[in-house]
Amino acid sequence: MKTFISRERLAAIYALVVGLILLVASFYGTDPEVYLFPRITAAFIAVLALILSYDAFTHGGAGDKQEPALVEWKVLLPGLAVGAIYVLLLERVGFYTCSFFAFFAICMIYGKRSLFDPQAFALKLVVTVVTMIVLYVLFWKLLNVRTPTGILF
Amino acid sequence: MSLLTQKFTKAGITIGTGLLMLGVSVANAESYPDRPIGVMVAYNPGGATDFQARIATLASAKLDKDEKPISVGQPIYVTNKPGAGGRKGWNWFASKAPQDGYMLAAYNVPHFIAQSIVFDTKYSVDNLEPVGNWGADPAVLIVGKDSQFNSATELVEFAKANPDKVTVSGAGKFVGHHIAFLQLEKAAGIDLKYVPGKGGVGAMKLVKGGQVKAGFNNLSDAARTAGDIKILAVADLERHAFLPDVPTLKELGIDVDNSSVNFRGLMVPKGTPQAVIDHLATTVPIMFNDKKTLGKMKQTNSPVHIMNRDEVLKMWAERQAALTELLAELK
Amino acid sequence: MDFLNYFGNVFTVYHISLLIGGTFAGLVLGALPGLSPTMAVALMIPFTFHMEPAAGLILLGAMYTATVAGGAISAILVNVPGAPANIATAMDGHQLAKQGRAAEALYYCFTSSFIGGVLGIFVLIFFTPPLADLALKFGPTELFWIAILGITIIGTIGSRSVIKGLLSGLFGIALSTIGANPMLGEDRFVYSEHLESGIHIVAALIGLFAVPQILTLIEEARKDKNTSVHALGESKLVRSVVYNLKRFKALTIGSLVGIIVGIIPGAGGQIAGLVAYDQARKLSRNPENFGKGEPDGVIAAESANNAMVGPSLVPLLTLSIPGSPTAAVLLGGLLIHGLFPGPDLFTIHAEVTWTFIDSLLVAQVFMLVIGLILSRHSGWIMKIPGHYMAATIFILAAFGTYSIQSSYSDVVVMATLGVFMYFAAKLGFSPAPVVLGIILGPIAEDNFLQGKLIGESGDGVFSYFTSGMLNITMIILCAASIAYSVYTETKARKMRASLIK
């Protein structure tokens, strides 16, 4: 018994989709001279994606019947959300303010101890503050990297 | 729901920023400058524009005997936003840079003017305000040291007999070298082949390695490696002090003017308060004229050409007209 | 033997303290994701502004050497290479660390870096004039074939399946075509302003490696302690160093590849480590161990990375043509002090030049000593709880990416690519070929288009690309490399087929 969605098949589908997007993007309404290399690349990707699919769907992924590694959405989503909000607000609110909250949020969400453990809370806060100070001294003071300050900092 | 929140946040941020900007610019009018000033360079650190900008702004915070600032009055730091031949940085500068005089940018003429004509850019001579020019680096016509050509005239003769057979390298498309190339083709009535190199360094390598027959490159870079190449002509109105023996193309009867000369200087975005522009326009040329700065410029083989705001405005307008005409024929 | 006369200039209190400071700072900065050697040297240049030429160059040289080696620290400990050059180091180095042999891996890394580095600088000292001539012979066609040669090894690097490896590599090449066309200047695939200047190699590197690592860390953060924390393990320094010195084959392959890649201008020293790793595996008696914690992998990759430093200065110092992106930045550092590459450097400015070269040699020693000491005490990094580690890499990734070229767009690109890679990795695609593709794509494209223009004005494009000793040699090497890949893939398929039966 094998499941229809083996890891190989999913990989093949992934590759086909990327290949298709690239083919459309580089051939549809573009100038052949400007898009020469993208076109060659897209064609090669499409061919290889087809070979991968042929392998995966004819003889069942040539023995690779591994199921796709599970993505633990429940664990992952809060982190991805923090990342998305961080990137969105980074330039507008300011690098250091955003980084402070993002760092603290990740520590809070993914720490092993309970969210409401006051000792852990204090530790996480201290680590966050220290990291931010190190970051500021290193990038702003020593390396002269002027990150966007946004409306806060 | 999320859309609504987004809208609210956006509105809040806009109002907040607006208020903040207002507060800042009111405070500015009298006390500018009261904190360090940035200069955005649209090329990589270590490149000619970058290190010249750093040298040119060295004297910005210098004080006289009475502890009064002699030029701009605040330290100037450089940040680099390279990419797409300078377009990335200048697009950012024209559309996003604060218009309070605390962020200047280095310009390269004719690059940015040519780009604004050919491409859909967010910048043009209309939304930028120059405050001073520090350098002018003409393009020179060079060939490898073992080349069959010993003068620009020989090269032109050969090209007349062999159209499209002479390859000429330059730093990229729509930079000074490319403009000089187009002018040479037009003035001499010949067909050459332009090979854009990877920056001036890459273009120089193609000439030294003999992969191309000739090249246009920066006068300062060519003068420095004079042993490995032959410098045939200068694309400027007059001969240059670094190379007194090299004739201009004009002297050789090829009608090429100074449109391709690479001018470098500082500018602010349009919308900057007039008082700030005035302050910079008077102090920036003084800063460029500092003795130590001039010494460093000489030491690094960087040709100095200091111009004030009015002169630069005139030069920009001339270039805009000349390049529009030249590049229109190309299309 | 000119170089022997100037060691006295290096051993002044001021210069030595600069060397120690530069080396230490370089190792630490190099270990941070995003602060690649190119970046670190670029950030240092303003500091050398007010120094004497010799002092400034000593600082820059020490930074260059040390950041190249420092990038290996994060590659080994957290599987996030500090620079493109260190990707190959991560492959086996991090596996060693997972087995509790992190300190050992770091010892290999610094010992090999030292040996490679010293050999590379000797090449710089003794063979500069002939090599400079050779470097000039590499025109567009030769560089195009080098890029193709690189692409042929993409399939066999870091992935189990050649097809998936090639797909990842081609995806990288496709990414590299975003932005302005190198010849015509017209935009390609610029659907958003963030893509305006294309995808910066270091931004991509951070995204492809750091983001999946962050996500893996947070996935495991609340699970059993043992999964994410690896013991540093007991490891004898002397024994590791002696073992390293005995790995003569890996060291030779690494150093040789590094030296060759370093000389070729524009090939990008970034690929030295990967090419050396690939060769070491192909020539190894037990290639199946590679990718599972084979010391030879680390040794070959790191000796190559540092062997590249000296030779990459050969074309720079003689012809003003940098052999690597970092050497290009160093050129700016030279010019600022009025030192113009060319014959003058070894005559008029001989004192500064030789002092600089000698200091590079001394810097190797400091790098070895400081590196080994740091390795001994780097165990605590492995013991940092997962959530702090994830948060730190997260913030550093953003700051490192931003500081490459002060661009918010790079941060957006980095994050997007990273999340994409995380899911692709679950399906058996690996990030190393993608990075290689991003490096090689522009080399292939730029040089192809340049060569095409030149060929068209001569005897035709095809004959221009296929004539000349160097071109023919390169084409034969490409064919051999493809044949080898096909051979391994068919062998692997037969193996799998027989397993099914």
mmCIF file of N, CA and C in Angstrom, chain B residues 48 51-52 219-227 231 243 300-302, chain C residues 320 331 335 339-344:
data_model
loop_
_atom_site.group_PDB
_atom_site.id
_atom_site.type_symbol
_atom_site.label_atom_id
_atom_site.label_comp_id
_atom_site.label_asym_id
_atom_site.label_seq_id
_atom_site.Cartn_x
_atom_site.Cartn_y
_atom_site.Cartn_z
ATOM 1 N N ALA B 48 34.715 54.240 -7.188
ATOM 2 C CA ALA B 48 35.231 55.597 -7.327
ATOM 3 C C ALA B 48 34.269 56.628 -6.736
ATOM 4 N N PHE B 51 34.381 56.376 -2.769
ATOM 5 C CA PHE B 51 35.503 56.914 -1.987
ATOM 6 C C PHE B 51 35.709 58.393 -2.241
ATOM 7 N N GLN B 52 35.341 58.855 -3.447
ATOM 8 C CA GLN B 52 35.431 60.296 -3.670
ATOM 9 C C GLN B 52 34.423 61.052 -2.805
ATOM 10 N N LEU B 219 39.116 58.713 -17.197
ATOM 11 C CA LEU B 219 40.438 59.286 -17.360
ATOM 12 C C LEU B 219 41.313 58.984 -16.149
ATOM 13 N N SER B 220 40.749 59.103 -14.952
ATOM 14 C CA SER B 220 41.557 58.903 -13.747
ATOM 15 C C SER B 220 42.091 57.470 -13.680
ATOM 16 N N ASP B 221 41.239 56.480 -14.008
ATOM 17 C CA ASP B 221 41.685 55.087 -13.956
ATOM 18 C C ASP B 221 42.698 54.796 -15.050
ATOM 19 N N ALA B 222 42.470 55.368 -16.225
ATOM 20 C CA ALA B 222 43.364 55.111 -17.347
ATOM 21 C C ALA B 222 44.736 55.732 -17.087
ATOM 22 N N ALA B 223 44.741 56.947 -16.546
ATOM 23 C CA ALA B 223 45.997 57.641 -16.299
ATOM 24 C C ALA B 223 46.861 56.858 -15.317
ATOM 25 N N ARG B 224 46.191 56.162 -14.421
ATOM 26 C CA ARG B 224 46.866 55.430 -13.362
ATOM 27 C C ARG B 224 47.547 54.177 -13.899
ATOM 28 N N THR B 225 46.975 53.554 -14.925
ATOM 29 C CA THR B 225 47.552 52.316 -15.444
ATOM 30 C C THR B 225 48.109 52.558 -16.844
ATOM 31 N N ALA B 226 48.688 53.745 -17.040
ATOM 32 C CA ALA B 226 49.124 54.146 -18.374
ATOM 33 C C ALA B 226 50.125 53.163 -18.972
ATOM 34 N N GLY B 227 50.828 52.384 -18.144
ATOM 35 C CA GLY B 227 51.825 51.456 -18.666
ATOM 36 C C GLY B 227 51.237 50.282 -19.430
ATOM 37 N N ILE B 231 46.531 55.402 -24.401
ATOM 38 C CA ILE B 231 45.408 56.321 -24.316
ATOM 39 C C ILE B 231 45.403 57.168 -25.579
ATOM 40 N N LEU B 243 46.871 64.272 -18.284
ATOM 41 C CA LEU B 243 47.387 63.695 -19.527
ATOM 42 C C LEU B 243 47.605 64.808 -20.549
ATOM 43 N N THR B 300 44.668 60.493 -4.600
ATOM 44 C CA THR B 300 43.936 59.350 -5.133
ATOM 45 C C THR B 300 43.639 59.507 -6.620
ATOM 46 N N ASN B 301 44.272 60.499 -7.266
ATOM 47 C CA ASN B 301 44.122 60.653 -8.715
ATOM 48 C C ASN B 301 42.689 60.989 -9.126
ATOM 49 N N SER B 302 41.956 61.680 -8.252
ATOM 50 C CA SER B 302 40.578 62.016 -8.577
ATOM 51 C C SER B 302 40.516 63.433 -9.121
ATOM 52 N N SER C 320 45.044 45.644 -11.072
ATOM 53 C CA SER C 320 43.879 46.374 -10.599
ATOM 54 C C SER C 320 42.586 45.638 -10.957
ATOM 55 N N LEU C 331 40.235 46.870 -3.177
ATOM 56 C CA LEU C 331 40.770 47.806 -4.179
ATOM 57 C C LEU C 331 40.444 49.237 -3.769
ATOM 58 N N LEU C 335 43.011 52.363 -3.048
ATOM 59 C CA LEU C 335 42.941 53.632 -3.775
ATOM 60 C C LEU C 335 42.832 54.809 -2.817
ATOM 61 N N LEU C 339 47.335 54.272 -3.208
ATOM 62 C CA LEU C 339 48.152 53.162 -3.692
ATOM 63 C C LEU C 339 47.475 52.602 -4.933
ATOM 64 N N PHE C 340 48.078 52.843 -6.096
ATOM 65 C CA PHE C 340 47.439 52.386 -7.316
ATOM 66 C C PHE C 340 48.055 51.076 -7.765
ATOM 67 N N PRO C 341 47.234 50.028 -7.887
ATOM 68 C CA PRO C 341 47.771 48.733 -8.301
ATOM 69 C C PRO C 341 48.557 48.866 -9.589
ATOM 70 N N GLY C 342 49.570 48.054 -9.726
ATOM 71 C CA GLY C 342 50.438 48.115 -10.899
ATOM 72 C C GLY C 342 51.882 47.992 -10.442
ATOM 73 N N PRO C 343 52.796 48.166 -11.358
ATOM 74 C CA PRO C 343 54.219 47.998 -11.014
ATOM 75 C C PRO C 343 54.676 48.930 -9.887
ATOM 76 N N ASP C 344 54.074 50.124 -9.813
ATOM 77 C CA ASP C 344 54.473 51.073 -8.762
ATOM 78 C C ASP C 344 54.376 50.472 -7.369
#
